[in-house]
Amino acid sequence: MLRSRIRDLLPAFVMRWYRHRRWKQGLWPKSEWRGDYPSWASAEADSQGYENAMILERVTAATRAVQEGRAAFERDAVTFPERAFDPAVLAALQAMVAVSGGTIELIDFGGSLGSLYYQYRPLLNGVKELRWVVVEQPHFVERGKSITPPGELSFTHSLSEIPGGEVNRVLLLGSVLSYLPDPWEFIREAQVYRFRFILIDRTACIRGRPTRLTVQYVPETVYPASYPAWLFRETDLKNAFKSDYQLRSDSVSPFSSLRIQEDGAEVEWKSFFFERKR
């Protein structure tokens, strides 16, 4: 309670500086994963959930700060004053731009209000034509359309709404697979669209343990919430794509390294870059 009151009294720029310093020092509040559930319904029953309206407003405020130049980028409704990026993700994006001759369509599934677009677009070179389409829940789509000027970034609520025919089409899955009730079914359905590339960013993987379904607890300093979340065994995730896709690279995200509190199992955020087999 006292910390919350102090935060309310501090100027916004002081809080932004404080968050950035904590993040750079590795002291940023960490999520926790607990349990090993047999089904999504059982994990959901043990979750508090979250308030969609509250989170949408926080994400909107953070996105506006980026749009207006008051922040370099945002993630999970938290703003950062200095530009930062995952070198492996940027290299994958840049490689896709180069291979496509500078014309590319990127489908950002679960992309919030364009978090990754604002983080990485200023860093991309050689882009001649870019369509960055965020696929999100209806209330995020409506808000995205209302605050985003016409241009490269657009919003829709379904993959099926996106016209086909684009050869250099990319599927971007930024920290989203863990929060789908059946990620394996989604992966199978996504491959029907025959994306040329699939880039998975910041996805929680568990070291040396089977894939498990947990409840993730978000620090209250970010937003109060708990919800079902998958922790993937890396080989399971790779095998889900290997029939149609070749793994070009994988890497550990530089932004966080976490552990499950209950049993000490190590969890790390990983990124994977796949290209469709010819």
Short mmCIF file of C-alpha atoms in Angstrom, two decimals, residues 30 97 104 162 232 248 273:
data_model
loop_
_atom_site.label_atom_id
_atom_site.label_comp_id
_atom_site.label_asym_id
_atom_site.label_seq_id
_atom_site.Cartn_x
_atom_site.Cartn_y
_atom_site.Cartn_z
CA LYS A 30 9.48 -11.35 -12.27
CA VAL A 97 13.30 -8.21 -45.36
CA ILE A 104 6.93 -8.09 -46.78
CA ILE A 162 -6.45 -11.48 -44.03
CA PHE A 232 7.18 -25.61 -23.21
CA ARG A 248 17.06 -21.43 -38.94
CA PHE A 273 13.10 -18.59 -36.36
#
